[in-house]
CSV table of C-alpha atoms and ligand atoms in Angstrom, one decimal:
chain,number,residue,atom,x,y,z
C,140,VAL,CA,25.7,1.7,25.6
C,141,THR,CA,25.7,-1.7,27.5
C,142,GLY,CA,22.7,-3.4,29.0
C,143,SER,CA,24.1,-2.8,32.4
C,144,GLU,CA,24.5,0.8,31.9
C,145,THR,CA,20.7,1.4,30.8
C,146,GLY,CA,19.8,-0.4,34.1
C,147,LEU,CA,17.3,-2.6,32.1
C,148,GLY,CA,18.7,-5.9,33.2
C,149,LEU,CA,20.3,-6.5,30.0
C,150,ALA,CA,23.9,-7.1,31.4
C,151,GLY,CA,26.2,-8.3,28.7
C,152,VAL,CA,23.9,-7.7,25.8
C,153,ASP,CA,25.3,-5.4,23.3
C,154,CYS,CA,22.7,-2.7,22.7
C,155,ASP,CA,24.3,-1.3,19.7
C,156,ALA,CA,21.9,1.4,18.2
C,157,GLY,CA,22.0,0.0,14.8
C,158,VAL,CA,20.9,-3.8,15.5
C,159,GLY,CA,17.5,-4.2,14.2
C,160,LEU,CA,17.1,-0.8,12.6
C,161,ALA,CA,20.4,-0.6,10.7
C,162,TRP,CA,18.1,-0.7,7.5
C,163,VAL,CA,16.7,2.6,8.4
C,164,ASP,CA,20.0,4.4,8.4
C,165,GLN,CA,20.6,2.8,4.9
C,166,VAL,CA,17.1,4.0,3.6
C,167,VAL,CA,17.7,7.5,5.0
C,168,ALA,CA,21.1,7.6,3.2
C,169,GLU,CA,19.5,6.5,-0.1
C,170,ARG,CA,16.7,9.1,0.1
C,171,ALA,CA,19.1,11.7,0.6
C,172,ALA,CA,21.3,10.5,-2.4
C,173,ALA,CA,18.2,10.5,-4.5
C,174,GLY,CA,17.5,14.2,-3.5
C,175,LEU,CA,14.3,13.2,-1.9
C,176,ARG,CA,14.9,14.0,1.8
C,177,ARG,CA,12.2,15.6,3.4
C,178,SER,CA,12.6,18.1,6.2
C,179,THR,CA,10.4,19.9,8.8
C,180,PRO,CA,11.2,23.7,8.6
C,181,ALA,CA,10.1,25.7,11.6
C,182,ARG,CA,7.6,28.4,10.4
C,183,VAL,CA,9.1,31.6,11.6
C,184,GLY,CA,6.9,34.7,11.6
C,185,SER,CA,9.6,37.5,11.0
C,186,GLU,CA,11.1,35.9,8.0
C,187,GLY,CA,9.8,38.6,5.6
C,188,CYS,CA,8.6,36.0,3.3
C,189,ILE,CA,5.2,35.9,1.4
C,190,ASP,CA,3.6,32.5,2.3
C,191,LEU,CA,2.5,30.6,-0.8
C,192,ALA,CA,3.2,27.4,0.7
C,193,GLY,CA,0.4,27.0,3.2
C,194,ASN,CA,-3.3,26.1,2.9
C,195,ASP,CA,-4.7,29.2,4.7
C,196,TYR,CA,-6.2,30.2,1.7
C,197,LEU,CA,-8.6,32.8,2.9
C,198,ALA,CA,-6.0,34.0,5.7
C,199,LEU,CA,-8.5,33.0,8.3
C,200,SER,CA,-6.3,31.0,10.7
C,201,ARG,CA,-5.2,34.5,12.1
C,202,HIS,CA,-8.5,36.2,11.7
C,203,PRO,CA,-9.1,37.9,15.0
C,204,SER,CA,-12.7,36.6,15.4
C,205,VAL,CA,-11.6,33.0,14.5
C,206,VAL,CA,-8.8,33.2,17.0
C,207,GLU,CA,-11.3,34.6,19.7
C,208,ALA,CA,-13.8,31.7,18.9
C,209,ALA,CA,-10.9,29.2,19.6
C,210,ARG,CA,-10.1,30.9,22.8
C,211,SER,CA,-13.6,31.2,24.2
C,212,ALA,CA,-14.2,27.5,23.4
C,213,THR,CA,-10.9,26.6,25.2
C,214,THR,CA,-12.0,28.6,28.3
C,215,LEU,CA,-15.5,27.0,28.2
C,216,TRP,CA,-14.5,23.4,27.3
C,217,GLY,CA,-10.7,23.2,28.1
C,218,ALA,CA,-7.7,22.6,25.9
C,219,GLY,CA,-8.8,18.9,24.4
C,220,ALA,CA,-11.9,16.9,24.0
C,221,THR,CA,-10.9,14.5,26.7
C,222,GLY,CA,-12.5,11.4,25.1
C,223,SER,CA,-13.7,9.7,22.0
C,224,ARG,CA,-16.9,11.5,20.5
C,225,LEU,CA,-18.9,8.5,21.9
C,226,VAL,CA,-17.8,9.0,25.2
C,227,THR,CA,-16.9,12.4,26.5
C,228,GLY,CA,-15.6,13.9,23.4
C,229,THR,CA,-18.9,15.6,21.9
C,230,THR,CA,-19.5,19.2,23.1
C,231,ALA,CA,-22.1,21.7,22.1
C,232,GLU,CA,-19.3,23.0,19.7
C,233,HIS,CA,-19.1,19.9,17.8
C,234,GLU,CA,-22.9,19.7,17.2
C,235,LEU,CA,-23.0,23.4,16.2
C,236,LEU,CA,-20.2,22.8,13.7
C,237,GLU,CA,-21.9,19.7,12.3
C,238,SER,CA,-25.1,21.6,11.6
C,239,ALA,CA,-23.2,24.6,10.2
C,240,LEU,CA,-21.3,22.3,7.8
C,241,ALA,CA,-24.4,20.6,6.6
C,242,ALA,CA,-26.0,24.1,6.1
C,243,PHE,CA,-23.2,25.6,4.3
C,244,THR,CA,-22.8,22.6,1.7
C,245,GLY,CA,-26.4,21.6,1.6
C,246,ALA,CA,-25.5,18.1,2.7
C,247,PRO,CA,-28.2,16.6,5.0
C,248,ALA,CA,-25.8,15.6,7.8
C,249,ALA,CA,-22.2,16.2,8.8
C,250,THR,CA,-20.0,14.1,11.3
C,251,VAL,CA,-16.8,15.8,12.6
C,252,PHE,CA,-13.4,13.9,12.8
C,253,SER,CA,-10.3,15.1,14.4
C,254,SER,CA,-8.5,15.3,11.0
C,255,GLY,CA,-9.2,15.4,7.1
C,256,TYR,CA,-6.8,12.3,7.0
C,257,LEU,CA,-9.3,10.5,9.4
C,258,ALA,CA,-12.3,11.5,7.8
C,259,ASN,CA,-11.2,9.9,4.6
C,260,LEU,CA,-10.1,6.8,6.6
C,261,GLY,CA,-13.6,6.6,8.5
C,262,ALA,CA,-15.5,7.3,5.4
C,263,ILE,CA,-13.9,4.8,2.8
C,264,THR,CA,-13.6,2.0,5.4
C,265,ALA,CA,-17.1,2.2,6.7
C,266,LEU,CA,-18.6,2.5,3.2
C,267,ALA,CA,-16.4,-0.1,1.3
C,268,PRO,CA,-16.7,-3.2,3.5
C,269,ALA,CA,-15.9,-6.7,1.8
C,270,ASP,CA,-17.9,-7.1,-1.5
C,271,THR,CA,-17.5,-3.5,-2.5
C,272,LEU,CA,-15.7,-2.4,-5.6
C,273,ILE,CA,-13.6,0.9,-4.9
C,274,ILE,CA,-12.6,2.9,-7.8
C,275,SER,CA,-9.9,5.6,-6.9
C,276,ASP,CA,-8.2,8.2,-9.2
C,277,ALA,CA,-4.6,7.7,-9.5
C,278,GLN,CA,-4.0,11.1,-8.0
C,279,ASN,CA,-6.1,10.9,-5.0
C,280,HIS,CA,-4.5,12.1,-1.7
C,281,ALA,CA,-2.4,9.8,0.4
C,282,SER,CA,-5.2,9.6,3.0
C,283,ILE,CA,-7.6,8.2,0.3
C,284,VAL,CA,-5.0,5.8,-1.0
C,285,ASP,CA,-4.4,4.6,2.9
C,286,ALA,CA,-8.2,4.3,3.4
C,287,CYS,CA,-8.5,2.1,0.4
C,288,ARG,CA,-5.7,0.0,1.7
C,289,LEU,CA,-7.6,-0.5,5.0
C,290,ALA,CA,-10.9,-1.0,3.4
C,291,ARG,CA,-12.2,-4.5,2.9
C,292,GLY,CA,-13.3,-3.8,-0.7
C,293,ARG,CA,-11.4,-4.5,-4.0
C,294,VAL,CA,-9.6,-1.4,-5.1
C,295,VAL,CA,-9.1,-0.4,-8.6
C,296,VAL,CA,-7.0,2.7,-9.3
C,297,VAL,CA,-7.8,4.5,-12.6
C,298,ASP,CA,-5.8,7.0,-14.5
C,299,HIS,CA,-6.0,10.5,-13.3
C,300,LEU,CA,-9.4,12.1,-14.4
C,301,ASP,CA,-10.2,9.2,-16.7
C,302,VAL,CA,-14.1,9.1,-16.5
C,303,GLY,CA,-14.1,6.5,-19.3
C,304,ALA,CA,-12.0,4.2,-17.3
C,305,VAL,CA,-14.3,4.5,-14.3
C,306,GLU,CA,-17.1,3.4,-16.7
C,307,ARG,CA,-15.1,0.3,-18.0
C,308,VAL,CA,-14.4,-0.9,-14.4
C,309,LEU,CA,-17.9,-0.2,-13.1
C,310,ARG,CA,-19.5,-2.1,-16.3
C,311,GLU,CA,-17.2,-5.1,-15.4
C,312,ARG,CA,-18.1,-5.2,-11.7
C,313,VAL,CA,-18.7,-8.2,-10.0
C,314,GLU,CA,-19.3,-7.1,-6.5
C,315,THR,CA,-22.6,-6.1,-4.7
C,316,ARG,CA,-21.6,-2.5,-4.2
C,317,ALA,CA,-19.4,0.1,-5.8
C,318,LEU,CA,-17.8,3.4,-4.4
C,319,VAL,CA,-16.2,5.8,-6.8
C,320,VAL,CA,-13.7,8.2,-5.1
C,321,THR,CA,-12.2,11.3,-6.2
C,322,GLU,CA,-10.9,14.7,-5.0
C,323,SER,CA,-13.0,17.8,-6.4
C,324,VAL,CA,-10.1,20.0,-6.8
C,325,PHE,CA,-6.7,18.0,-6.9
C,326,SER,CA,-4.2,18.8,-4.4
C,327,VAL,CA,-1.2,18.5,-6.7
C,328,ASP,CA,-2.1,20.3,-9.9
C,329,GLY,CA,-5.2,22.0,-8.6
C,330,GLU,CA,-7.6,20.9,-11.5
C,331,ALA,CA,-11.2,19.8,-10.9
C,332,ALA,CA,-12.7,16.6,-11.4
C,333,ASP,CA,-15.8,16.2,-13.7
C,334,LEU,CA,-18.1,15.5,-10.9
C,335,VAL,CA,-21.2,15.6,-13.0
C,336,ALA,CA,-19.8,12.8,-15.5
C,337,LEU,CA,-19.0,10.8,-12.5
C,338,GLN,CA,-22.2,11.1,-10.8
C,339,ARG,CA,-23.9,10.1,-14.0
C,340,LEU,CA,-22.0,7.0,-14.1
C,341,CYS,CA,-22.6,6.4,-10.6
C,342,LEU,CA,-26.3,6.7,-10.9
C,343,ALA,CA,-26.3,4.5,-13.9
C,344,HIS,CA,-24.4,1.7,-12.2
C,345,ASP,CA,-25.8,1.9,-8.7
C,346,ALA,CA,-22.6,3.2,-7.2
C,347,ALA,CA,-21.9,5.5,-4.4
C,348,LEU,CA,-19.6,8.8,-5.3
C,349,MET,CA,-17.2,9.9,-2.5
C,350,VAL,CA,-16.0,13.4,-3.3
C,351,ASP,CA,-13.0,14.9,-1.1
C,352,GLU,CA,-13.5,18.7,-1.0
C,353,ALA,CA,-10.3,19.5,0.9
C,354,HIS,CA,-9.1,22.0,-1.6
C,355,ALA,CA,-12.4,23.2,-2.8
C,356,ILE,CA,-14.5,24.2,0.3
C,357,GLY,CA,-14.1,27.8,1.0
C,358,VAL,CA,-12.6,28.5,-2.5
C,359,ALA,CA,-14.4,26.6,-5.4
C,360,GLY,CA,-18.1,27.1,-6.1
C,361,PRO,CA,-20.5,30.1,-5.4
C,362,GLY,CA,-19.1,31.7,-2.1
C,363,GLY,CA,-16.8,28.6,-1.7
C,364,VAL,CA,-19.6,25.8,-1.0
C,365,GLY,CA,-17.5,23.4,-2.9
C,366,LEU,CA,-17.9,21.9,-6.3
C,367,ALA,CA,-20.3,19.2,-5.1
C,368,ALA,CA,-22.6,21.9,-4.0
C,369,ALA,CA,-21.9,24.0,-7.2
C,370,HIS,CA,-23.1,21.1,-9.3
C,371,SER,CA,-26.2,20.4,-7.1
C,372,LEU,CA,-24.8,17.0,-5.8
C,373,ALA,CA,-24.2,17.6,-2.2
C,374,ALA,CA,-27.7,16.3,-1.2
C,375,ALA,CA,-27.7,13.5,-3.6
C,376,PRO,CA,-28.6,10.2,-1.6
C,377,ASN,CA,-25.6,8.3,-3.2
C,378,VAL,CA,-22.9,11.1,-2.5
C,379,VAL,CA,-20.8,11.3,0.2
C,380,LEU,CA,-18.4,14.5,0.8
C,381,THR,CA,-15.4,14.7,2.9
C,382,LEU,CA,-13.4,17.8,3.8
C,383,THR,CA,-10.8,19.1,6.0
C,384,LEU,CA,-11.0,22.1,8.3
C,385,SER,CA,-7.5,22.9,8.1
C,386,LYS,CA,-7.1,24.7,4.8
C,387,SER,CA,-9.6,27.5,3.7
C,388,LEU,CA,-11.3,27.3,7.2
C,389,GLY,CA,-7.9,28.0,9.1
C,390,ALA,CA,-8.7,25.5,12.0
C,391,GLN,CA,-7.9,21.7,12.2
C,392,GLY,CA,-10.1,18.7,11.8
C,393,GLY,CA,-12.1,17.1,9.2
C,394,ALA,CA,-15.7,16.1,8.4
C,395,VAL,CA,-17.8,13.6,6.4
C,396,LEU,CA,-21.2,14.9,4.8
C,397,GLY,CA,-24.0,12.7,3.7
C,398,SER,CA,-27.3,11.4,4.5
C,399,ALA,CA,-28.5,10.8,8.1
C,400,ALA,CA,-28.2,7.1,7.5
C,401,VAL,CA,-24.6,7.6,6.3
C,402,ARG,CA,-23.9,9.7,9.6
C,403,GLN,CA,-25.5,6.7,11.8
C,404,HIS,CA,-23.5,4.3,10.0
C,405,LEU,CA,-20.1,6.3,10.5
C,406,VAL,CA,-20.9,6.9,14.4
C,407,ASN,CA,-21.3,3.0,14.9
C,408,THR,CA,-18.6,1.7,12.6
C,409,ALA,CA,-16.0,4.1,11.6
C,410,ARG,CA,-13.2,3.3,13.7
C,411,PRO,CA,-11.3,6.4,13.3
C,412,PHE,CA,-14.4,8.1,14.7
C,413,ILE,CA,-14.9,5.6,17.6
C,414,PHE,CA,-11.5,5.1,18.5
C,415,ASP,CA,-10.0,8.4,18.4
C,416,THR,CA,-10.4,11.5,20.9
C,417,GLY,CA,-12.7,13.9,19.4
C,418,LEU,CA,-11.7,17.1,17.7
C,419,ALA,CA,-10.6,19.6,20.2
C,420,PRO,CA,-13.4,22.2,20.9
C,421,ALA,CA,-11.3,25.2,20.0
C,422,SER,CA,-10.8,23.9,16.6
C,423,ALA,CA,-14.5,23.2,16.2
C,424,ALA,CA,-15.3,26.7,17.2
C,425,ALA,CA,-12.7,28.3,15.2
C,426,ALA,CA,-13.9,26.3,11.9
C,427,ARG,CA,-17.6,27.3,12.8
C,428,ARG,CA,-16.7,31.2,13.0
C,429,ALA,CA,-14.6,30.8,9.7
C,430,LEU,CA,-17.7,29.2,8.0
C,431,GLU,CA,-19.9,32.3,9.4
C,432,ILE,CA,-17.3,34.7,7.9
C,433,LEU,CA,-17.6,32.8,4.6
C,434,VAL,CA,-21.4,33.2,4.6
C,435,ALA,CA,-21.1,36.9,5.4
C,436,GLU,CA,-18.4,37.5,2.7
C,437,PRO,CA,-19.2,35.2,-0.2
C,438,ASN,CA,-16.8,37.0,-2.5
C,439,LEU,CA,-13.7,35.8,-0.7
C,440,ALA,CA,-13.8,32.5,-2.5
C,441,ASP,CA,-13.9,34.5,-5.7
C,442,GLN,CA,-11.1,36.6,-4.8
C,443,VAL,CA,-8.9,33.6,-4.1
C,444,ARG,CA,-9.6,32.3,-7.5
C,445,ASP,CA,-8.8,35.4,-9.2
C,446,ARG,CA,-5.4,35.5,-7.5
C,447,ALA,CA,-4.5,32.1,-8.3
C,448,ARG,CA,-5.5,32.9,-12.1
C,449,ARG,CA,-3.3,35.8,-11.9
C,450,ILE,CA,-0.5,33.8,-10.4
C,451,ALA,CA,-0.8,31.2,-13.5
C,452,GLY,CA,-0.8,34.1,-15.8
C,453,VAL,CA,2.6,35.6,-14.5
C,454,ALA,CA,4.0,32.0,-14.4
C,455,ARG,CA,3.2,31.2,-18.0
C,456,ALA,CA,4.4,34.5,-19.0
C,457,SER,CA,7.6,33.6,-17.5
C,458,GLY,CA,8.1,30.2,-19.5
C,459,TRP,CA,6.6,27.9,-16.8
C,460,ALA,CA,4.0,25.2,-17.6
C,461,ALA,CA,1.4,26.3,-15.0
C,462,SER,CA,-1.7,24.3,-14.1
C,463,GLU,CA,-5.3,25.9,-14.9
C,464,PRO,CA,-6.4,26.5,-11.1
C,465,SER,CA,-9.8,25.7,-10.1
C,466,GLY,CA,-9.4,26.7,-6.6
C,467,ALA,CA,-6.5,28.5,-4.8
C,468,VAL,CA,-3.5,26.1,-6.0
C,469,VAL,CA,-1.4,26.6,-8.9
C,470,SER,CA,1.4,24.1,-9.7
C,471,LEU,CA,4.5,24.7,-11.9
C,472,ARG,CA,6.0,21.5,-13.4
C,473,CYS,CA,9.6,21.2,-13.1
C,474,ASP,CA,10.2,19.2,-16.3
C,475,ALA,CA,13.7,17.5,-16.5
C,476,ALA,CA,15.4,14.5,-17.9
C,477,ASP,CA,14.6,12.1,-14.9
C,478,PRO,CA,13.0,12.2,-11.7
C,479,LYS,CA,16.1,13.2,-9.6
C,480,SER,CA,16.9,16.1,-11.8
C,481,SER,CA,13.6,17.4,-11.7
C,482,ALA,CA,13.4,16.9,-7.9
C,483,ASP,CA,16.7,19.0,-7.6
C,484,LEU,CA,15.4,21.6,-9.9
C,485,ALA,CA,12.3,22.0,-7.8
C,486,VAL,CA,14.4,22.2,-4.7
C,487,ALA,CA,16.8,24.9,-6.2
C,488,ALA,CA,13.9,26.9,-7.5
C,489,ALA,CA,12.0,26.9,-4.2
C,490,GLU,CA,15.2,27.9,-2.4
C,491,PHE,CA,15.8,30.8,-4.8
C,492,LEU,CA,12.2,31.9,-4.4
C,493,ARG,CA,12.7,31.7,-0.6
C,494,THR,CA,15.6,34.0,-0.8
C,495,ASN,CA,13.7,36.3,-3.0
C,496,GLY,CA,10.8,36.6,-0.6
C,497,PHE,CA,8.2,33.9,-1.7
C,498,ARG,CA,7.7,30.6,0.5
C,499,VAL,CA,6.5,27.9,-1.9
C,500,ALA,CA,6.0,24.0,-1.3
C,501,VAL,CA,7.8,21.5,-3.3
C,502,PHE,CA,6.1,18.3,-4.4
C,503,ARG,CA,8.4,15.6,-5.1
C,504,PRO,CA,8.0,11.7,-5.7
C,505,PRO,CA,6.1,9.7,-4.3
C,506,SER,CA,3.7,12.8,-3.7
C,507,VAL,CA,3.8,13.2,-7.8
C,508,PRO,CA,2.9,9.8,-9.2
C,509,ASP,CA,4.4,10.9,-12.5
C,510,GLY,CA,7.9,11.5,-11.2
C,511,VAL,CA,7.6,15.2,-12.3
C,512,SER,CA,8.3,17.6,-9.2
C,513,ARG,CA,6.3,20.5,-8.9
C,514,LEU,CA,6.2,23.9,-7.2
C,515,ARG,CA,3.0,24.3,-5.5
C,516,LEU,CA,1.9,27.9,-5.0
C,517,ALA,CA,-1.4,28.4,-3.0
C,518,ALA,CA,-3.0,31.8,-3.5
C,519,ASN,CA,-4.7,33.6,-0.6
C,520,SER,CA,-7.0,36.5,-0.6
C,521,SER,CA,-4.6,38.8,0.7
C,522,LEU,CA,-2.2,39.0,-2.2
C,523,SER,CA,-1.8,42.2,-4.1
C,524,ASP,CA,-1.4,42.5,-7.9
C,525,GLU,CA,1.9,44.1,-7.4
C,526,THR,CA,3.1,41.1,-5.2
C,527,ILE,CA,2.0,38.7,-7.8
C,528,ASP,CA,3.5,40.7,-10.8
C,529,HIS,CA,7.0,40.7,-8.5
C,530,LEU,CA,6.6,37.0,-8.2
C,531,GLY,CA,6.3,36.9,-11.8
C,532,LEU,CA,9.9,38.5,-12.2
C,533,VAL,CA,11.4,36.3,-9.7
C,534,LEU,CA,10.0,33.2,-11.3
C,535,SER,CA,11.4,34.3,-14.9
C,536,THR,CA,14.8,34.7,-13.1
C,537,VAL,CA,14.6,31.2,-12.1
C,538,LYS,CA,13.6,29.9,-15.4
C,539,GLU,CA,16.4,31.7,-17.0
C,540,ALA,CA,18.9,30.3,-14.6
C,541,ALA,CA,17.5,26.8,-15.1
C,542,ARG,CA,18.0,27.1,-18.9
C,543,GLY,CA,21.4,28.7,-18.7
A,634,PLP,C1,-7.2,16.1,-0.8
A,634,PLP,C2,-6.8,16.1,0.8
A,634,PLP,N1,-7.5,15.4,1.5
A,634,PLP,C3,-7.5,15.0,2.9
A,634,PLP,C4,-6.3,15.7,3.4
A,634,PLP,C5,-6.0,15.6,4.9
A,634,PLP,O1,-6.4,16.7,5.6
A,634,PLP,P1,-5.9,17.0,7.2
A,634,PLP,O2,-4.7,17.7,7.0
A,634,PLP,O3,-7.0,17.6,7.9
A,634,PLP,O4,-5.7,15.7,7.8
A,634,PLP,C6,-5.4,16.7,2.5
A,634,PLP,C7,-4.5,17.5,3.3
A,634,PLP,O5,-3.4,17.6,3.1
A,634,PLP,C8,-5.7,16.8,1.4
A,634,PLP,O6,-4.8,17.7,0.5
């Protein structure tokens, strides 16, 4: 294509598509050669696969009354929020959801964002300005990593679940403020952080504790209240929680929970809150209905954890190194000689599982900082014993094939 053909007044200029972005072609090729190419497979309903890849842990995304709540809110408020929360983007649905989230977790106040990613970005950038020490677990989610990069505070990444390292860094702090950031149930291996020990340290060192409950809300703690609430930490004045509405609550969006002052601070300073169109009213209504279902059926969370433990059990019996689930997530390590072989093994195993009726997720570098790819299986409350036992048989076939 030449400039004159585009009509952009660049006659005579060679608009070769590679110029300026040729390096992207090279990076794409390198990624493919390393076995790390990601794709966006369309979700199809009629594939006949049991879905262990999604995060719809309580199967609420298609619950008739959750869907109906979204539909009614759309009819009442329209398809989108129409503006920032500070302008036209706050509806009664947002306020009702914020009250419901605070009541459910026991936190004093909630602020809803348009995604969990933005909730983390908003919370950390607002709560860790210059002269703040941020201590972040090495396996924290990418949204936390990105938030730490954007925040003005000094970031120290500590080894995964290493409470001793958190203490050492806190003891040597030179900043006025400190913020310790962790997930409560980790997204890759599904194991729990020691929130009680972290909070003890935070209190001793005048630090704040931020806990991402994305994989805990709805599935961990009594009735799915999350791990902070389970340990009576949700209302502590130095504790802030973040969560997503897009996993067990079956909707979309995120929230930050904390004191009324924290809420005021976020509304006034959190850029992903101020400069982003508010959460769609339909998502707010759907999430609130999902919370009502959780309150009415507190055993849902126990059921999911029971399913996850059974999956871990059949996987171990099939020779896999399975994580110990604290919520819905079970992860299976694909140990191999090097990261590329591990990634290839994970992709091949996931494909075998798919052709045998189970869709699972694959975590490869950089999602797994230790270079060991994982199969990530998310339990949901509708899985029967028979289905999980069949999964065990398929997993043992994969394992034997890998050995052979
Ligand atoms: C631990 C954790 N935090 C935050 C997020 C982001 O949530 P959302 O998908 O609502 O943006 C995720 C989702 O992948 C997550 O796993």
